[in-house]
mmCIF file of C-alpha atoms and ligand atoms in Angstrom:
data_model
loop_
_atom_site.group_PDB
_atom_site.id
_atom_site.type_symbol
_atom_site.label_atom_id
_atom_site.label_comp_id
_atom_site.label_asym_id
_atom_site.label_seq_id
_atom_site.Cartn_x
_atom_site.Cartn_y
_atom_site.Cartn_z
ATOM 1 C CA MET A 1 127.905 118.948 140.411
ATOM 2 C CA ALA A 2 124.191 118.664 139.719
ATOM 3 C CA HIS A 3 125.248 117.548 136.314
ATOM 4 C CA ASN A 4 127.670 114.922 137.563
ATOM 5 C CA SER A 5 125.274 113.352 140.093
ATOM 6 C CA GLY A 6 122.667 113.197 137.125
ATOM 7 C CA THR A 7 125.270 111.478 134.975
ATOM 8 C CA LEU A 8 125.899 108.907 137.737
ATOM 9 C CA GLU A 9 122.169 108.312 138.312
ATOM 10 C CA LYS A 10 121.811 107.694 134.681
ATOM 11 C CA LYS A 11 124.666 105.234 134.482
ATOM 12 C CA HIS A 12 123.124 103.499 137.440
ATOM 13 C CA ALA A 13 119.705 103.292 135.691
ATOM 14 C CA ILE A 14 121.264 101.926 132.550
ATOM 15 C CA ASP A 15 123.315 99.365 134.380
ATOM 16 C CA LYS A 16 120.049 98.322 135.973
ATOM 17 C CA ALA A 17 118.238 98.171 132.741
ATOM 18 C CA GLU A 18 120.857 95.860 131.394
ATOM 19 C CA GLN A 19 120.435 93.544 134.335
ATOM 20 C CA VAL A 20 116.731 93.481 134.212
ATOM 21 C CA LEU A 21 115.628 93.734 130.465
ATOM 22 C CA TYR A 22 115.799 91.031 128.122
ATOM 23 C CA LYS A 23 118.564 91.924 125.893
ATOM 24 C CA THR A 24 117.143 91.888 122.371
ATOM 25 C CA TYR A 25 118.216 95.548 121.638
ATOM 26 C CA ASN A 26 121.487 97.428 121.595
ATOM 27 C CA ARG A 27 120.110 100.772 123.029
ATOM 28 C CA PHE A 28 121.641 104.231 122.772
ATOM 29 C CA PRO A 29 122.743 105.565 126.210
ATOM 30 C CA VAL A 30 119.986 107.976 126.545
ATOM 31 C CA ILE A 31 116.966 108.021 128.839
ATOM 32 C CA PHE A 32 114.181 110.330 127.691
ATOM 33 C CA ASP A 33 112.135 111.857 130.382
ATOM 34 C CA HIS A 34 109.549 113.996 128.653
ATOM 35 C CA GLY A 35 108.605 115.518 125.229
ATOM 36 C CA ASP A 36 106.932 118.619 123.843
ATOM 37 C CA GLY A 37 106.020 119.013 120.158
ATOM 38 C CA VAL A 38 108.979 117.695 118.121
ATOM 39 C CA ARG A 39 111.457 117.974 121.110
ATOM 40 C CA LEU A 40 112.567 115.346 123.627
ATOM 41 C CA TYR A 41 114.294 115.991 126.895
ATOM 42 C CA ASP A 42 116.454 113.531 128.685
ATOM 43 C CA THR A 43 116.958 112.889 132.349
ATOM 44 C CA GLU A 44 119.773 115.261 132.456
ATOM 45 C CA GLY A 45 117.781 118.234 130.938
ATOM 46 C CA ASN A 46 119.237 118.005 127.420
ATOM 47 C CA GLU A 47 116.926 118.892 124.574
ATOM 48 C CA TYR A 48 116.805 116.991 121.377
ATOM 49 C CA LEU A 49 115.207 117.514 117.992
ATOM 50 C CA ASP A 50 113.235 114.251 117.015
ATOM 51 C CA PHE A 51 113.263 113.111 113.534
ATOM 52 C CA GLY A 52 112.401 109.484 114.349
ATOM 53 C CA ALA A 53 109.032 109.896 116.306
ATOM 54 C CA GLY A 54 109.402 106.665 118.262
ATOM 55 C CA ILE A 55 109.665 104.898 114.925
ATOM 56 C CA ALA A 56 106.971 106.686 112.969
ATOM 57 C CA VAL A 57 104.675 106.647 115.864
ATOM 58 C CA MET A 58 104.287 110.121 117.265
ATOM 59 C CA GLY A 59 102.516 111.804 114.362
ATOM 60 C CA LEU A 60 100.980 114.507 116.433
ATOM 61 C CA GLY A 61 104.232 115.007 118.393
ATOM 62 C CA TYR A 62 104.590 114.920 122.130
ATOM 63 C CA LYS A 63 102.363 116.400 124.757
ATOM 64 C CA ASP A 64 99.527 117.568 122.365
ATOM 65 C CA PRO A 65 97.013 119.084 124.958
ATOM 66 C CA GLU A 66 93.886 117.990 123.121
ATOM 67 C CA PHE A 67 95.131 114.456 122.687
ATOM 68 C CA THR A 68 96.295 114.110 126.360
ATOM 69 C CA ALA A 69 93.001 115.594 127.589
ATOM 70 C CA ALA A 70 91.074 112.861 125.732
ATOM 71 C CA LEU A 71 93.271 110.170 127.268
ATOM 72 C CA LYS A 72 92.739 111.579 130.692
ATOM 73 C CA ALA A 73 88.919 111.734 130.219
ATOM 74 C CA GLN A 74 88.846 108.231 129.020
ATOM 75 C CA ALA A 75 91.070 106.994 131.887
ATOM 76 C CA ASP A 76 88.663 108.436 134.275
ATOM 77 C CA LYS A 77 85.721 106.628 132.604
ATOM 78 C CA LEU A 78 86.511 103.251 131.498
ATOM 79 C CA LEU A 79 89.695 101.349 130.397
ATOM 80 C CA HIS A 80 88.673 97.831 129.456
ATOM 81 C CA THR A 81 85.686 95.678 129.077
ATOM 82 C CA SER A 82 86.783 92.772 126.702
ATOM 83 C CA ASN A 83 85.184 92.164 123.413
ATOM 84 C CA LEU A 84 82.324 90.421 124.963
ATOM 85 C CA PHE A 85 80.612 93.738 125.003
ATOM 86 C CA TYR A 86 80.325 96.729 122.759
ATOM 87 C CA ASN A 87 82.052 100.029 123.543
ATOM 88 C CA GLN A 88 81.400 103.469 122.091
ATOM 89 C CA PRO A 89 85.120 104.599 121.522
ATOM 90 C CA ALA A 90 85.685 101.380 119.320
ATOM 91 C CA ILE A 91 82.520 102.270 117.235
ATOM 92 C CA ASP A 92 83.777 105.832 116.865
ATOM 93 C CA ALA A 93 87.331 105.057 116.040
ATOM 94 C CA GLY A 94 86.123 102.277 113.729
ATOM 95 C CA SER A 95 83.688 104.477 111.851
ATOM 96 C CA ARG A 96 86.365 107.234 111.280
ATOM 97 C CA LEU A 97 88.991 104.636 110.148
ATOM 98 C CA LEU A 98 86.515 103.223 107.526
ATOM 99 C CA GLU A 99 85.632 106.755 106.489
ATOM 100 C CA ALA A 100 89.240 107.663 105.971
ATOM 101 C CA SER A 101 90.044 104.432 104.030
ATOM 102 C CA GLY A 102 86.945 103.459 102.145
ATOM 103 C CA MET A 103 87.233 100.013 103.778
ATOM 104 C CA GLU A 104 84.197 98.137 105.056
ATOM 105 C CA LYS A 105 85.299 96.219 108.312
ATOM 106 C CA VAL A 106 87.922 96.893 110.955
ATOM 107 C CA PHE A 107 89.411 94.623 113.660
ATOM 108 C CA PHE A 108 91.467 96.434 116.308
ATOM 109 C CA THR A 109 94.705 94.876 117.446
ATOM 110 C CA ASN A 110 97.414 95.671 120.134
ATOM 111 C CA SER A 111 100.325 96.044 117.602
ATOM 112 C CA GLY A 112 101.334 96.141 113.987
ATOM 113 C CA THR A 113 102.390 92.529 114.156
ATOM 114 C CA GLU A 114 99.063 91.355 115.261
ATOM 115 C CA ALA A 115 97.383 93.400 112.351
ATOM 116 C CA VAL A 116 99.534 91.390 109.881
ATOM 117 C CA GLU A 117 98.651 88.110 111.699
ATOM 118 C CA GLY A 118 95.076 88.978 111.046
ATOM 119 C CA ALA A 119 95.571 89.754 107.435
ATOM 120 C CA LEU A 120 97.229 86.512 106.874
ATOM 121 C CA LYS A 121 94.352 84.624 108.528
ATOM 122 C CA ILE A 122 91.911 86.464 106.215
ATOM 123 C CA ALA A 123 93.835 85.315 103.147
ATOM 124 C CA LYS A 124 93.798 81.718 104.389
ATOM 125 C CA ARG A 125 90.268 81.751 105.521
ATOM 126 C CA TYR A 126 89.071 83.358 102.247
ATOM 127 C CA ALA A 127 90.802 80.661 100.211
ATOM 128 C CA TYR A 128 89.565 77.942 102.473
ATOM 129 C CA ASN A 129 86.016 79.185 102.188
ATOM 130 C CA ARG A 130 86.329 79.265 98.384
ATOM 131 C CA ASP A 131 88.089 76.002 97.766
ATOM 132 C CA GLY A 132 86.925 73.843 100.832
ATOM 133 C CA HIS A 133 90.536 73.028 101.776
ATOM 134 C CA GLY A 134 93.758 74.618 103.087
ATOM 135 C CA GLY A 135 97.283 74.570 101.939
ATOM 136 C CA HIS A 136 97.297 77.869 100.056
ATOM 137 C CA GLU A 137 100.248 80.153 99.310
ATOM 138 C CA ILE A 138 100.871 83.794 99.902
ATOM 139 C CA ILE A 139 103.324 85.951 97.906
ATOM 140 C CA ALA A 140 105.375 88.458 100.003
ATOM 141 C CA MET A 141 108.220 90.772 98.917
ATOM 142 C CA LYS A 142 111.996 90.487 99.459
ATOM 143 C CA HIS A 143 113.427 93.136 101.861
ATOM 144 C CA SER A 144 109.966 93.549 103.353
ATOM 145 C CA PHE A 145 109.238 93.993 107.188
ATOM 146 C CA HIS A 146 105.966 92.935 108.705
ATOM 147 C CA GLY A 147 106.840 92.215 112.396
ATOM 148 C CA ARG A 148 108.340 89.690 114.854
ATOM 149 C CA SER A 149 105.782 87.137 115.687
ATOM 150 C CA LEU A 150 106.201 83.698 113.852
ATOM 151 C CA GLY A 151 103.404 84.495 111.406
ATOM 152 C CA ALA A 152 104.622 87.986 110.525
ATOM 153 C CA LEU A 153 108.229 86.878 110.516
ATOM 154 C CA SER A 154 107.223 84.284 107.968
ATOM 155 C CA VAL A 155 106.261 87.026 105.446
ATOM 156 C CA THR A 156 109.223 89.205 106.228
ATOM 157 C CA GLY A 157 111.752 88.849 103.444
ATOM 158 C CA ASN A 158 114.884 88.916 105.409
ATOM 159 C CA ASP A 159 117.007 85.730 105.894
ATOM 160 C CA HIS A 160 118.819 87.211 108.756
ATOM 161 C CA TYR A 161 115.648 87.763 110.811
ATOM 162 C CA GLN A 162 114.096 84.351 109.740
ATOM 163 C CA GLU A 163 116.928 81.850 109.893
ATOM 164 C CA PRO A 164 117.270 81.249 113.798
ATOM 165 C CA PHE A 165 113.467 80.646 113.992
ATOM 166 C CA ALA A 166 112.931 78.258 111.098
ATOM 167 C CA PRO A 167 110.703 76.408 110.173
ATOM 168 C CA LEU A 168 108.252 79.251 109.857
ATOM 169 C CA ILE A 169 104.697 78.964 108.418
ATOM 170 C CA PRO A 170 105.039 77.091 105.037
ATOM 171 C CA GLY A 171 103.606 78.430 101.691
ATOM 172 C CA ILE A 172 105.225 81.814 101.516
ATOM 173 C CA LYS A 173 107.065 82.809 98.370
ATOM 174 C CA PHE A 174 109.098 85.918 97.876
ATOM 175 C CA ALA A 175 108.959 88.195 94.907
ATOM 176 C CA GLU A 176 111.047 91.325 94.090
ATOM 177 C CA PHE A 177 109.456 94.470 95.135
ATOM 178 C CA ASN A 178 108.672 96.710 91.994
ATOM 179 C CA ASN A 179 109.240 93.694 89.661
ATOM 180 C CA LEU A 180 105.782 92.539 88.391
ATOM 181 C CA ASP A 181 107.204 89.717 86.347
ATOM 182 C CA SER A 182 108.651 88.260 89.498
ATOM 183 C CA VAL A 183 105.304 88.198 91.109
ATOM 184 C CA LYS A 184 103.652 86.643 88.006
ATOM 185 C CA GLU A 185 106.160 83.862 88.090
ATOM 186 C CA LEU A 186 105.189 82.728 91.558
ATOM 187 C CA ILE A 187 101.401 82.631 90.943
ATOM 188 C CA HIS A 188 99.688 79.296 90.586
ATOM 189 C CA GLU A 189 96.214 77.919 91.410
ATOM 190 C CA ASN A 190 96.893 77.702 95.230
ATOM 191 C CA THR A 191 98.103 81.304 95.545
ATOM 192 C CA CYS A 192 95.597 83.176 97.746
ATOM 193 C CA ALA A 193 97.212 86.741 98.360
ATOM 194 C CA VAL A 194 99.931 89.147 97.630
ATOM 195 C CA LEU A 195 101.171 91.095 100.719
ATOM 196 C CA MET A 196 103.467 94.073 100.581
ATOM 197 C CA GLU A 197 104.148 97.523 102.147
ATOM 198 C CA THR A 198 103.123 100.352 99.851
ATOM 199 C CA ILE A 199 106.386 102.056 100.777
ATOM 200 C CA GLN A 200 108.940 99.629 102.244
ATOM 201 C CA GLY A 201 110.144 101.027 105.457
ATOM 202 C CA GLU A 202 112.696 98.961 107.278
ATOM 203 C CA GLY A 203 113.961 97.710 103.993
ATOM 204 C CA GLY A 204 115.252 101.232 103.159
ATOM 205 C CA ILE A 205 112.430 103.438 102.205
ATOM 206 C CA TYR A 206 111.315 102.146 98.762
ATOM 207 C CA PRO A 207 107.962 103.485 97.532
ATOM 208 C CA ALA A 208 106.085 101.075 95.180
ATOM 209 C CA THR A 209 105.962 102.355 91.613
ATOM 210 C CA GLU A 210 102.585 102.973 90.165
ATOM 211 C CA GLU A 211 103.093 100.378 87.484
ATOM 212 C CA PHE A 212 103.875 97.843 90.097
ATOM 213 C CA LEU A 213 100.895 98.614 92.382
ATOM 214 C CA ARG A 214 98.447 98.741 89.604
ATOM 215 C CA GLY A 215 99.927 95.530 88.158
ATOM 216 C CA VAL A 216 99.554 93.722 91.326
ATOM 217 C CA ARG A 217 95.958 94.917 91.653
ATOM 218 C CA ALA A 218 95.262 93.583 88.108
ATOM 219 C CA LEU A 219 96.902 90.247 88.873
ATOM 220 C CA CYS A 220 94.993 89.910 92.119
ATOM 221 C CA ASP A 221 91.686 90.471 90.315
ATOM 222 C CA GLU A 222 92.610 88.114 87.489
ATOM 223 C CA HIS A 223 93.624 85.254 89.770
ATOM 224 C CA ASP A 224 91.031 85.870 92.590
ATOM 225 C CA MET A 225 93.845 86.680 95.125
ATOM 226 C CA LEU A 226 93.636 89.149 97.954
ATOM 227 C CA MET A 227 95.704 92.310 97.504
ATOM 228 C CA MET A 228 97.035 93.090 101.083
ATOM 229 C CA LEU A 229 98.868 96.354 101.825
ATOM 230 C CA ASP A 230 100.815 96.967 105.024
ATOM 231 C CA GLU A 231 100.371 100.642 105.896
ATOM 232 C CA ILE A 232 101.692 100.260 109.409
ATOM 233 C CA GLN A 233 104.651 102.647 108.831
ATOM 234 C CA CYS A 234 103.684 104.548 105.529
ATOM 235 C CA GLY A 235 100.029 105.083 106.573
ATOM 236 C CA MET A 236 98.385 107.598 108.885
ATOM 237 C CA GLY A 237 99.233 110.654 106.782
ATOM 238 C CA ARG A 238 102.917 110.033 106.584
ATOM 239 C CA SER A 239 103.093 109.903 102.782
ATOM 240 C CA GLY A 240 100.986 113.123 102.356
ATOM 241 C CA PHE A 241 98.023 110.858 101.839
ATOM 242 C CA MET A 242 95.940 109.359 104.766
ATOM 243 C CA PHE A 243 97.020 106.025 103.361
ATOM 244 C CA ALA A 244 99.930 105.835 100.920
ATOM 245 C CA TRP A 245 97.909 103.615 98.360
ATOM 246 C CA GLN A 246 95.439 106.543 98.006
ATOM 247 C CA GLU A 247 97.792 108.296 95.793
ATOM 248 C CA TYR A 248 97.975 105.384 93.292
ATOM 249 C CA GLY A 249 94.347 105.000 92.220
ATOM 250 C CA VAL A 250 94.254 101.354 93.524
ATOM 251 C CA LYS A 251 92.387 99.924 96.511
ATOM 252 C CA PRO A 252 93.599 96.913 98.524
ATOM 253 C CA ASP A 253 91.195 94.219 99.694
ATOM 254 C CA VAL A 254 92.909 94.075 103.047
ATOM 255 C CA MET A 255 95.209 96.677 104.728
ATOM 256 C CA THR A 256 97.025 97.033 108.064
ATOM 257 C CA VAL A 257 97.692 100.086 110.176
ATOM 258 C CA ALA A 258 99.389 100.663 113.493
ATOM 259 C CA LYS A 259 102.208 102.903 114.646
ATOM 260 C CA ALA A 260 100.751 106.379 114.419
ATOM 261 C CA LEU A 261 97.238 105.265 114.819
ATOM 262 C CA GLY A 262 97.347 105.599 118.623
ATOM 263 C CA ASN A 263 100.104 108.401 118.839
ATOM 264 C CA GLY A 264 101.972 106.411 121.392
ATOM 265 C CA VAL A 265 99.041 104.257 122.839
ATOM 266 C CA PRO A 266 99.471 100.755 121.583
ATOM 267 C CA ILE A 267 96.808 99.951 118.861
ATOM 268 C CA GLY A 268 96.798 98.557 115.460
ATOM 269 C CA ALA A 269 94.085 97.385 113.000
ATOM 270 C CA PHE A 270 93.497 95.212 110.044
ATOM 271 C CA LEU A 271 90.724 96.369 107.598
ATOM 272 C CA ALA A 272 89.024 94.615 104.831
ATOM 273 C CA GLN A 273 86.600 95.306 102.017
ATOM 274 C CA GLY A 274 84.459 93.351 99.582
ATOM 275 C CA LYS A 275 84.942 89.584 99.582
ATOM 276 C CA ALA A 276 87.572 89.865 102.158
ATOM 277 C CA ALA A 277 85.442 91.658 104.699
ATOM 278 C CA TRP A 278 83.329 88.530 105.214
ATOM 279 C CA ALA A 279 85.876 85.746 105.188
ATOM 280 C CA MET A 280 86.381 85.351 108.850
ATOM 281 C CA LYS A 281 83.418 84.138 110.925
ATOM 282 C CA PRO A 282 82.641 84.408 114.830
ATOM 283 C CA GLY A 283 85.232 82.398 116.654
ATOM 284 C CA ASP A 284 87.887 82.696 114.001
ATOM 285 C CA HIS A 285 89.743 85.408 115.601
ATOM 286 C CA GLY A 286 89.898 87.335 118.951
ATOM 287 C CA THR A 287 91.886 89.364 121.481
ATOM 288 C CA THR A 288 91.456 90.260 125.059
ATOM 289 C CA TYR A 289 92.805 93.723 125.157
ATOM 290 C CA GLY A 290 92.309 94.552 121.498
ATOM 291 C CA GLY A 291 89.956 97.567 120.772
ATOM 292 C CA ASN A 292 89.479 98.516 124.401
ATOM 293 C CA PRO A 293 87.870 101.806 125.141
ATOM 294 C CA PHE A 294 91.062 103.372 126.255
ATOM 295 C CA VAL A 295 93.154 102.645 123.042
ATOM 296 C CA CYS A 296 90.165 103.249 120.902
ATOM 297 C CA ALA A 297 89.578 106.729 122.502
ATOM 298 C CA ALA A 298 93.306 107.485 121.529
ATOM 299 C CA ALA A 299 92.678 106.362 118.019
ATOM 300 C CA ASP A 300 89.509 108.230 117.640
ATOM 301 C CA THR A 301 91.051 111.363 118.929
ATOM 302 C CA VAL A 302 94.096 111.082 116.585
ATOM 303 C CA LEU A 303 91.793 110.453 113.618
ATOM 304 C CA ARG A 304 89.626 113.491 114.583
ATOM 305 C CA LEU A 305 92.660 115.777 115.137
ATOM 306 C CA PHE A 306 94.129 114.786 111.771
ATOM 307 C CA GLU A 307 91.125 115.750 110.052
ATOM 308 C CA GLU A 308 90.465 119.041 112.066
ATOM 309 C CA ARG A 309 94.098 120.177 111.536
ATOM 310 C CA HIS A 310 94.257 119.174 107.838
ATOM 311 C CA LEU A 311 97.422 117.260 108.672
ATOM 312 C CA THR A 312 97.841 115.585 105.339
ATOM 313 C CA GLY A 313 98.090 118.995 103.673
ATOM 314 C CA HIS A 314 100.841 120.055 106.155
ATOM 315 C CA VAL A 315 102.661 116.736 105.527
ATOM 316 C CA LYS A 316 102.645 117.460 101.712
ATOM 317 C CA LYS A 317 104.106 120.961 102.208
ATOM 318 C CA MET A 318 106.719 119.775 104.845
ATOM 319 C CA GLY A 319 107.432 116.850 102.675
ATOM 320 C CA ASP A 320 108.305 118.960 99.719
ATOM 321 C CA CYS A 321 110.535 121.134 101.956
ATOM 322 C CA LEU A 322 112.334 118.069 103.384
ATOM 323 C CA TRP A 323 112.720 116.700 99.766
ATOM 324 C CA GLN A 324 114.416 120.023 98.647
ATOM 325 C CA ARG A 325 116.685 120.188 101.590
ATOM 326 C CA LEU A 326 117.719 116.469 101.370
ATOM 327 C CA GLU A 327 118.256 116.850 97.568
ATOM 328 C CA ALA A 328 120.496 119.819 98.238
ATOM 329 C CA PHE A 329 122.332 117.821 100.879
ATOM 330 C CA ALA A 330 122.785 114.755 98.702
ATOM 331 C CA ASP A 331 124.240 117.059 95.998
ATOM 332 C CA SER A 332 126.782 118.520 98.241
ATOM 333 C CA HIS A 333 127.872 115.245 99.949
ATOM 334 C CA ASP A 334 129.602 112.610 97.812
ATOM 335 C CA CYS A 335 128.943 109.910 100.517
ATOM 336 C CA VAL A 336 125.162 110.155 99.758
ATOM 337 C CA THR A 337 124.329 107.655 96.989
ATOM 338 C CA ALA A 338 120.524 107.916 96.813
ATOM 339 C CA HIS A 339 117.396 109.748 98.100
ATOM 340 C CA ARG A 340 114.019 108.144 98.123
ATOM 341 C CA GLY A 341 110.547 108.539 99.734
ATOM 342 C CA LYS A 342 107.426 110.519 99.939
ATOM 343 C CA GLY A 343 105.994 113.093 102.234
ATOM 344 C CA LEU A 344 107.548 112.654 105.715
ATOM 345 C CA ILE A 345 108.933 109.198 105.097
ATOM 346 C CA GLN A 346 112.214 109.800 103.285
ATOM 347 C CA GLY A 347 115.537 108.030 103.234
ATOM 348 C CA LEU A 348 119.180 108.903 102.299
ATOM 349 C CA GLU A 349 121.356 105.975 101.327
ATOM 350 C CA PHE A 350 125.015 106.380 102.168
ATOM 351 C CA ASN A 351 128.226 104.625 100.665
ATOM 352 C CA ARG A 352 128.825 103.005 104.084
ATOM 353 C CA PRO A 353 127.026 101.877 107.266
ATOM 354 C CA VAL A 354 125.156 104.875 108.951
ATOM 355 C CA GLY A 355 125.364 103.630 112.462
ATOM 356 C CA GLU A 356 128.237 105.993 113.476
ATOM 357 C CA ILE A 357 126.463 109.069 111.988
ATOM 358 C CA VAL A 358 123.181 108.234 113.907
ATOM 359 C CA ASN A 359 125.192 107.849 117.072
ATOM 360 C CA LYS A 360 127.034 111.119 116.571
ATOM 361 C CA ALA A 361 124.051 113.011 115.685
ATOM 362 C CA LEU A 362 122.125 111.835 118.917
ATOM 363 C CA LEU A 363 125.011 112.144 121.342
ATOM 364 C CA ASP A 364 126.934 115.242 120.010
ATOM 365 C CA HIS A 365 124.203 117.245 118.227
ATOM 366 C CA ARG A 366 121.136 116.099 120.137
ATOM 367 C CA LEU A 367 119.407 115.107 116.869
ATOM 368 C CA VAL A 368 117.304 111.825 116.886
ATOM 369 C CA LEU A 369 117.635 110.010 113.599
ATOM 370 C CA ILE A 370 116.954 106.253 112.953
ATOM 371 C CA SER A 371 118.510 104.030 110.328
ATOM 372 C CA ALA A 372 116.634 101.735 107.927
ATOM 373 C CA GLY A 373 118.919 98.756 107.089
ATOM 374 C CA THR A 374 122.679 99.379 107.339
ATOM 375 C CA ASN A 375 123.279 102.107 104.756
ATOM 376 C CA VAL A 376 120.022 104.348 104.989
ATOM 377 C CA ILE A 377 119.096 107.109 107.416
ATOM 378 C CA ARG A 378 115.332 107.253 107.594
ATOM 379 C CA PHE A 379 113.526 110.593 108.129
ATOM 380 C CA VAL A 380 110.162 110.113 109.908
ATOM 381 C CA PRO A 381 109.658 113.010 112.122
ATOM 382 C CA PRO A 382 106.458 113.921 113.967
ATOM 383 C CA LEU A 383 103.998 115.154 111.238
ATOM 384 C CA VAL A 384 103.761 118.619 113.006
ATOM 385 C CA ILE A 385 107.325 119.665 112.183
ATOM 386 C CA THR A 386 108.060 123.144 110.689
ATOM 387 C CA GLU A 387 110.304 124.451 108.090
ATOM 388 C CA ASN A 388 112.762 125.717 110.790
ATOM 389 C CA ASP A 389 112.804 122.217 112.282
ATOM 390 C CA ILE A 390 113.849 120.858 108.976
ATOM 391 C CA ASP A 391 116.587 123.508 108.549
ATOM 392 C CA GLU A 392 117.865 122.840 111.982
ATOM 393 C CA MET A 393 117.920 119.052 111.344
ATOM 394 C CA ILE A 394 119.930 119.663 108.154
ATOM 395 C CA GLU A 395 122.428 121.734 109.893
ATOM 396 C CA LYS A 396 122.874 119.121 112.630
ATOM 397 C CA LEU A 397 123.116 116.199 110.094
ATOM 398 C CA GLY A 398 125.916 118.092 108.340
ATOM 399 C CA ALA A 399 127.774 118.672 111.577
ATOM 400 C CA ALA A 400 127.353 114.974 112.519
ATOM 401 C CA LEU A 401 128.978 113.899 109.174
HETATM 402 C C1 PLP B 1 106.626 98.442 112.533
HETATM 403 C C2 PLP B 1 106.079 97.662 111.424
HETATM 404 C C3 PLP B 1 105.330 96.383 111.710
HETATM 405 C C4 PLP B 1 105.270 95.683 113.080
HETATM 406 O O1 PLP B 1 104.613 96.558 114.006
HETATM 407 P P1 PLP B 1 104.794 96.351 115.601
HETATM 408 O O2 PLP B 1 103.788 97.406 116.117
HETATM 409 O O3 PLP B 1 106.264 96.621 115.857
HETATM 410 O O4 PLP B 1 104.337 94.954 115.828
HETATM 411 C C5 PLP B 1 104.737 95.756 110.551
HETATM 412 N N1 PLP B 1 104.892 96.279 109.386
HETATM 413 C C6 PLP B 1 105.530 97.424 109.075
HETATM 414 C C7 PLP B 1 105.464 97.945 107.688
HETATM 415 C C8 PLP B 1 106.104 98.076 110.036
HETATM 416 O O5 PLP B 1 106.812 99.248 109.850
#
């Protein structure tokens, strides 16, 4: 009976949600109540294995005691002051982020989208300073994803997302990811930047090839364009490197981070080095909440715990394990047509839409998976998963198929 009344309460809550919340999502009929490690628990007491991490956000997993303690301590001290004043957590988190990335300046935002907005403004401001006029162009990639604001949407290479909101910001050209010639063809004297994800996430888990990333770096140097890498999904240790570009032996002029930076506390950042680090001036950009003491204490703690626990080393090991298991899975299932990715950002492509598999995995086997595009299942678990968790996931995935 307890179970039945729980089910009724849940139905009631979901009906209410559909009345209240602006419907821009088709949600799964699950209400999560709490989490622990890589496990989530719904309001009816069911346990789930989580391979989505709230879309690559919960790097440290749920209910990490040290992380939670740091949030509570900061909540007791000070939440917000505005950027009219300095605050120590922002200095600490900023220093750690520069140390981890080799960048020179950081600006904290409230989301990934806003980090991308900042990067776009750096590119425009840089070219304006140089040439004394506006009207510059930015090259972005087809099948990319950079966020939902009008600026970030303008560089998101997906007609379906863009069309209802046209006209977007002008001067954006789309090249083919991993096709250097297609970038070259779009460059002319007014091009000021090239923007891309180091590993395309929403587009279906496509890592940049080394040739492509190095080639873009060389083109940017040759034509005085800024190389801007969106590390919002693939950064923060997920690739097995703190930032995915660190594996390639290139360094961007501008990079964006968010998602796992706050482990569930909303914070993003854009970072810049060299000529890009000085492009914007006081008055050019701002935010009320951005970089407040609370969110920066979260980011500072995340960065500290990553280092103390050698999390990138763990990701490399677990990434290899996940790779082997998914290779074997692909070999034994004809419906799997491709396997891509690095570390703990991997994707399996199927010969059909994966919506039904994802749905069944969640509702029948209590495994949280997320798709990337229509035909790809994306595996982006909390970075703290173990080999046993991976084996359990493979078993449940097989059952869902
Ligand atoms: C999620 C994502 C964004 C947008 O971040 P939000 O926090 O949702 O605004 C931008 N770029 C990439 C690569 C992402 O994965």
